[in-house]
Amino acid sequence: MRHRSKDRALFQVLGYLYLGCLSLACLLPLWLIFSGSFSSEEDVIRHGYELLPRNLSVAGYKMMFEAPEAIILSMTVSVALTAVGVACGVFLTAMTAYVIQRRDFKYRNVISFYIYLTSVFTGGLVPWYIMMVNTFHMRNNFLALIIPLLFNVFYILIMKSFFRSIPDAIVESGKIDGAGEFTIFLKLVLPIAKPGLATISLFIALAYWNDWFSAMLFISRDNLIPLQLFLYNLVNKAEALNNLAGKTGIPMTELPKETVKLSMTVLVITPIMFVYPFVQRYVVSGVTLGAVKG
Amino acid sequence: MKKVRKKFPLLLALALFVSIISACSGGNNDGSESQPASPDASLPAAVQSGESAKPTGPDTSEEVKLKMVLIGDGAPDAKAVYDELNKKLKQDINATVDVQFLSWADWSQKYQLLFSTGDDFDLIITATWAQFADNARKGAFYEITPDVLQKYAPRTHSDNLPEVLEAGKVEGKQYALPMNYHEITINGYVVRGDLMDKYGIASIDSIDDFEKYLDAVVKNEKGMVPWEGTNYDNWIIAKTQLEELREQYQPGNLGLRVDLNDPGAKIIDDIANPDQGAIDLYKRMADWNKKGYISKNALVNKVTSKDSFLSGKSAAFLTNLLEANATYQTVKANHPEWDVRFYPANTTKKVVANSFMANAMAINPKSKNPERALMLLDLLRNDEWYNQTTTFGLKGKHWDVSADGKLVLLPASQGYPPDAACPWGWRNEKYYLSPSDGLSNYDAVQTSYRGRAINTKLNNFAPNLENTKSQQAALKDVENQYELPLRLGFVKGDVESSYKTMIDKKKAAGQEKLIEDIQQQLNTLLGQ
Amino acid sequence: MHSKSSLIREWTKNKVLFLMVLPAVLYYFLFSYLPLAGMVLAFKSYRFDSGIFGSPWAGLRNFEFFFKSGKAWLITSNTVVYNVAFIVSGLILQLLVAIVVAEAAGRYVKKFMQTTLLFPFFLSWVVVGSFVYNLFNYDFGSINGMLKYFGIGSVDFYGNTDYWEYILVFFNNWKYIGYNSLIYLAVIVSIDRSLFEAAEIDGASIFQRIRTITLPLMIPTIMILLLLSIGNIFRGNFDLFYQIIGNNGLLFDATDVIDTYVFRSLIHSQDIGMSAAAGLYQSALCFAIIMLSNFIVKKIQPDYSLF
């Protein structure tokens, strides 16, 4: 008994030390970014990111909210996109992963290979783009934002390994009770796989939330631009302009700069801080198999 | 119940199919928008025919919607301005134009993609800096034959100088209409007058004077970086010292220089003969770097040297006259005591004006209405109202003209800053107004450069890069890795050996083959 | 003949399973396999007016630029070495996080840690790039500020290749640690609690328990993640390298990977055929290595293989 509590104490000391260092490494930058976003442009350029703003300024935020309707609209697009994307994506991912892990499904490896191969060989951006636009008419519609991220090889294979850890006996018991395959999947398997599902949902949600690329390619209408593209445009146009402006004699207008970049980061992170704890509940607490079996 | 459940996957698969199909049909709707289908098309047509007395006037009875792709982020009032324009356009040529801006952030990627799908727009901006010649050779643009030009863009055909149109040709075929504007890029030093006065520097007429200024700053102004030297400055220092001041020129911007005074335009081969002028410049830069004139961060700085200057962190930067003027105006508002001054780098040598193709407009070969697109371009290029409205905004709201014919900006010009919404492709000398308040030597410098400007055929050089694209790509990488650091004096060991390494790498990357190929093309150009 | 009849037998047996996997099969067919025909661009010189298939053939010319510079070997090996370093260090650090967080006592500690560690994931590489710049630059970088404070002279990080291997590995781990450890954490919390309780009754120490129960149960997931990373070992994380190193030629020999090299070489010409060629080069190498590693894994333990 004594032996056990001693090694637990050792574990805890080492563990917390490790976590402490890590969280410092993660929180400090966050604070610097936060503080920088409230600094004046001049200070950020002259002195870099500092613990406290020398001169308080909200110019970065002001610039971002110059057209508040635009940013609110793009936020709405992002939220809708994430919600729809997660709902469809998780269901389809789980269903696919479930099938290709079933040992009694003969073609599981063929299909796994079929799916995996698409992550090794791609036709390249241009052919894919031509196909999406000319054949499937993915331009300026919501589906053009959903489709590119709907399935992801990585998530399917991870989900497959989560399902693997569920004993075959559960499927068998379902079959004995006379349940159909789809019912077994929906009613017996999915509930047990909750930690895995929660993780994958989170990943898919983040993928949709962070995505600007599909929007950049397929969207030219203002009312379908997600938040990340909106912000991406603000950040990157400064750099692109600087590369070109001088050489072409094209006059530059006043550009968003360092502090805008920081305020935008704060804006992107904030919603996550509020939503994440809710998702997290499933990941942390998990489910014991024993309870389900009994 | 169970049965329904069992069928669920099938339903789902069906649903997926339906959604794909509906996406297709949704797209079709989008496509049909561009087809002419206007109920009141007859009315403007009648107005049109009554208005124009041209006997062979083009047929504009059908109303047309044009789509124009421009680069940049537009302007807040761009929609209002183009709405106003469309009212007039509908009367004049029975068409309206819809402008799509490709954001600076991603234009280079999207620009190429637009051509590969290619059915969605009528007009597009192009330029030497947007790979005009290369794209034209790849079939990206509609060929504007002389007949078509004469019929649909008569004013461009008759009023514009032949050399303007000449610049838009590739292998004798007209693929773009270049801007009608003699543009000269004037590069020089931007410095602070208050510091110059403080340390007794009267004027900056050469790189030696600039050195004195930097030296005074580094010795006396603690905490100040004399010169940030980020990417654009880096390019200008080589451009001014190695090209402009030596009367050399890079045809087609390929990194190969010729002597302007050499009628044969023989490419200067720095593999065979090391360029002593370049070595001397790099030595000077290495010296500056060591003495702290140049920021140690010059190669990596994420903040531009202009922004650094504006924030008061650095004391000088290199740029062109337009940017210098913009800087002057910003500083005048925030820190009038700094007394910003601009000194051109080249005060005595010959000057080559930019190619007219520095900005231009082209037509999509898959456009359904190339004729109407051309008519629109004719108006934008040659009609005072169209030209100035797209350049400066609505007269009386955004801008006005002063008594001496200069541009006066009204408070609302924030909504449509002059020249910001990408009207560059149809800029016209006749209608382009210079700003009414700016650097005191703005006009003098312009006049001086214009007086020294020469004409050269090299300006319209549109090289075919297909056979040397591997060499180009490899050389681009060598330039990045070896030449850029040298230009700002970042050397390990001595300059001469670093220079030699760079030359060796250029040789390995195939510079000789590139020179040979380009020389041949230059000979052909000059032989004509 | 035999396989045909077995397909029919399989279909009648597992009809529902077939239907369940159908959306994925269709999706990948439409959006991945059809555009795959575009790979042919690597051997074409693309013209806008002739389209992908009508463009003239270029033979192997599109691959030339890659080998011309003599850098093909350097950047390929850099790509692999960096990826190996990322994979190994990532695996260890992420596993540690998952195990410690899962064993840690308080619920709030768990929540706090998870949220905190996930933050870096949300910073775009652009912001990470300027953050790194603020740490390491010569004029006002925090690290140099500290060195000066302790009386040690400033270090010119951006002019010296010695440090960047470590800096890059550090920031790559820093960004992904919270995200990737979530997968491991989900595996741990799915483990049947009764196994732990039994071990505890047997008097096993916490370290023994982790070694004998937790780790073995995580191996299938670890293997899958490893194989997935190995399958991408010839692709560099462009944003990481480009935003942190940028256009700093002084560091290229130590930090240039395939993706950054291709980007820099082609940014001017935007040549579609050449970038397709570079992509095909990477795909072919990735294909070879994943087939090999999957084959080996399958030999040892079929359950751990990807396909």
mmCIF file with all atom_site columns, N, CA and C in Angstrom, chain A residues 207-226:
data_model
loop_
_atom_site.group_PDB
_atom_site.id
_atom_site.type_symbol
_atom_site.label_atom_id
_atom_site.label_alt_id
_atom_site.label_comp_id
_atom_site.label_asym_id
_atom_site.label_entity_id
_atom_site.label_seq_id
_atom_site.pdbx_PDB_ins_code
_atom_site.Cartn_x
_atom_site.Cartn_y
_atom_site.Cartn_z
_atom_site.occupancy
_atom_site.B_iso_or_equiv
_atom_site.pdbx_formal_charge
_atom_site.auth_seq_id
_atom_site.auth_comp_id
_atom_site.auth_asym_id
_atom_site.auth_atom_id
_atom_site.pdbx_PDB_model_num
ATOM 1  N N  . ALA A 1 207 ? -11.874 21.280 -38.682 1.00 0.00 ? 207 ALA A N  1
ATOM 2  C CA . ALA A 1 207 ? -11.506 21.341 -40.097 1.00 0.00 ? 207 ALA A CA 1
ATOM 3  C C  . ALA A 1 207 ? -12.422 22.306 -40.841 1.00 0.00 ? 207 ALA A C  1
ATOM 4  N N  . TYR A 1 208 ? -13.727 22.211 -40.575 1.00 0.00 ? 208 TYR A N  1
ATOM 5  C CA . TYR A 1 208 ? -14.655 23.126 -41.248 1.00 0.00 ? 208 TYR A CA 1
ATOM 6  C C  . TYR A 1 208 ? -14.477 24.564 -40.754 1.00 0.00 ? 208 TYR A C  1
ATOM 7  N N  . TRP A 1 209 ? -14.268 24.711 -39.484 1.00 0.00 ? 209 TRP A N  1
ATOM 8  C CA . TRP A 1 209 ? -14.130 26.050 -38.910 1.00 0.00 ? 209 TRP A CA 1
ATOM 9  C C  . TRP A 1 209 ? -12.882 26.751 -39.451 1.00 0.00 ? 209 TRP A C  1
ATOM 10 N N  . ASN A 1 210 ? -11.795 25.976 -39.606 1.00 0.00 ? 210 ASN A N  1
ATOM 11 C CA . ASN A 1 210 ? -10.539 26.583 -40.052 1.00 0.00 ? 210 ASN A CA 1
ATOM 12 C C  . ASN A 1 210 ? -10.403 26.686 -41.564 1.00 0.00 ? 210 ASN A C  1
ATOM 13 N N  . ASP A 1 211 ? -11.348 26.141 -42.294 1.00 0.00 ? 211 ASP A N  1
ATOM 14 C CA . ASP A 1 211 ? -11.158 26.052 -43.740 1.00 0.00 ? 211 ASP A CA 1
ATOM 15 C C  . ASP A 1 211 ? -11.411 27.370 -44.443 1.00 0.00 ? 211 ASP A C  1
ATOM 16 N N  . TRP A 1 212 ? -10.426 27.825 -45.214 1.00 0.00 ? 212 TRP A N  1
ATOM 17 C CA . TRP A 1 212 ? -10.656 28.975 -46.077 1.00 0.00 ? 212 TRP A CA 1
ATOM 18 C C  . TRP A 1 212 ? -10.406 28.611 -47.521 1.00 0.00 ? 212 TRP A C  1
ATOM 19 N N  . PHE A 1 213 ? -9.781  27.456 -47.715 1.00 0.00 ? 213 PHE A N  1
ATOM 20 C CA . PHE A 1 213 ? -9.289  27.130 -49.041 1.00 0.00 ? 213 PHE A CA 1
ATOM 21 C C  . PHE A 1 213 ? -10.429 26.874 -50.030 1.00 0.00 ? 213 PHE A C  1
ATOM 22 N N  . SER A 1 214 ? -11.416 26.051 -49.625 1.00 0.00 ? 214 SER A N  1
ATOM 23 C CA . SER A 1 214 ? -12.511 25.782 -50.572 1.00 0.00 ? 214 SER A CA 1
ATOM 24 C C  . SER A 1 214 ? -13.246 27.064 -50.896 1.00 0.00 ? 214 SER A C  1
ATOM 25 N N  . ALA A 1 215 ? -13.401 27.912 -49.882 1.00 0.00 ? 215 ALA A N  1
ATOM 26 C CA . ALA A 1 215 ? -14.097 29.166 -50.127 1.00 0.00 ? 215 ALA A CA 1
ATOM 27 C C  . ALA A 1 215 ? -13.299 30.046 -51.072 1.00 0.00 ? 215 ALA A C  1
ATOM 28 N N  . MET A 1 216 ? -11.996 30.059 -50.878 1.00 0.00 ? 216 MET A N  1
ATOM 29 C CA . MET A 1 216 ? -11.154 30.862 -51.756 1.00 0.00 ? 216 MET A CA 1
ATOM 30 C C  . MET A 1 216 ? -11.320 30.411 -53.201 1.00 0.00 ? 216 MET A C  1
ATOM 31 N N  . LEU A 1 217 ? -11.402 29.091 -53.395 1.00 0.00 ? 217 LEU A N  1
ATOM 32 C CA . LEU A 1 217 ? -11.498 28.579 -54.755 1.00 0.00 ? 217 LEU A CA 1
ATOM 33 C C  . LEU A 1 217 ? -12.874 28.793 -55.365 1.00 0.00 ? 217 LEU A C  1
ATOM 34 N N  . PHE A 1 218 ? -13.901 28.513 -54.588 1.00 0.00 ? 218 PHE A N  1
ATOM 35 C CA . PHE A 1 218 ? -15.214 28.370 -55.216 1.00 0.00 ? 218 PHE A CA 1
ATOM 36 C C  . PHE A 1 218 ? -16.182 29.508 -54.957 1.00 0.00 ? 218 PHE A C  1
ATOM 37 N N  . ILE A 1 219 ? -15.851 30.370 -54.023 1.00 0.00 ? 219 ILE A N  1
ATOM 38 C CA . ILE A 1 219 ? -16.836 31.388 -53.643 1.00 0.00 ? 219 ILE A CA 1
ATOM 39 C C  . ILE A 1 219 ? -16.387 32.769 -54.086 1.00 0.00 ? 219 ILE A C  1
ATOM 40 N N  . SER A 1 220 ? -17.239 33.449 -54.827 1.00 0.00 ? 220 SER A N  1
ATOM 41 C CA . SER A 1 220 ? -16.911 34.841 -55.130 1.00 0.00 ? 220 SER A CA 1
ATOM 42 C C  . SER A 1 220 ? -18.022 35.764 -54.653 1.00 0.00 ? 220 SER A C  1
ATOM 43 N N  . ARG A 1 221 ? -19.068 35.191 -54.098 1.00 0.00 ? 221 ARG A N  1
ATOM 44 C CA . ARG A 1 221 ? -20.167 36.015 -53.605 1.00 0.00 ? 221 ARG A CA 1
ATOM 45 C C  . ARG A 1 221 ? -19.959 36.324 -52.133 1.00 0.00 ? 221 ARG A C  1
ATOM 46 N N  . ASP A 1 222 ? -20.154 37.569 -51.761 1.00 0.00 ? 222 ASP A N  1
ATOM 47 C CA . ASP A 1 222 ? -19.866 37.987 -50.389 1.00 0.00 ? 222 ASP A CA 1
ATOM 48 C C  . ASP A 1 222 ? -20.691 37.247 -49.349 1.00 0.00 ? 222 ASP A C  1
ATOM 49 N N  . ASN A 1 223 ? -21.912 36.850 -49.717 1.00 0.00 ? 223 ASN A N  1
ATOM 50 C CA . ASN A 1 223 ? -22.776 36.286 -48.679 1.00 0.00 ? 223 ASN A CA 1
ATOM 51 C C  . ASN A 1 223 ? -22.478 34.823 -48.366 1.00 0.00 ? 223 ASN A C  1
ATOM 52 N N  . LEU A 1 224 ? -21.433 34.262 -48.956 1.00 0.00 ? 224 LEU A N  1
ATOM 53 C CA . LEU A 1 224 ? -21.084 32.874 -48.634 1.00 0.00 ? 224 LEU A CA 1
ATOM 54 C C  . LEU A 1 224 ? -19.639 32.741 -48.151 1.00 0.00 ? 224 LEU A C  1
ATOM 55 N N  . ILE A 1 225 ? -19.039 33.859 -47.805 1.00 0.00 ? 225 ILE A N  1
ATOM 56 C CA . ILE A 1 225 ? -17.634 33.810 -47.398 1.00 0.00 ? 225 ILE A CA 1
ATOM 57 C C  . ILE A 1 225 ? -17.521 33.496 -45.911 1.00 0.00 ? 225 ILE A C  1
ATOM 58 N N  . PRO A 1 226 ? -16.872 32.383 -45.565 1.00 0.00 ? 226 PRO A N  1
ATOM 59 C CA . PRO A 1 226 ? -16.732 32.058 -44.150 1.00 0.00 ? 226 PRO A CA 1
ATOM 60 C C  . PRO A 1 226 ? -15.690 32.950 -43.457 1.00 0.00 ? 226 PRO A C  1
#
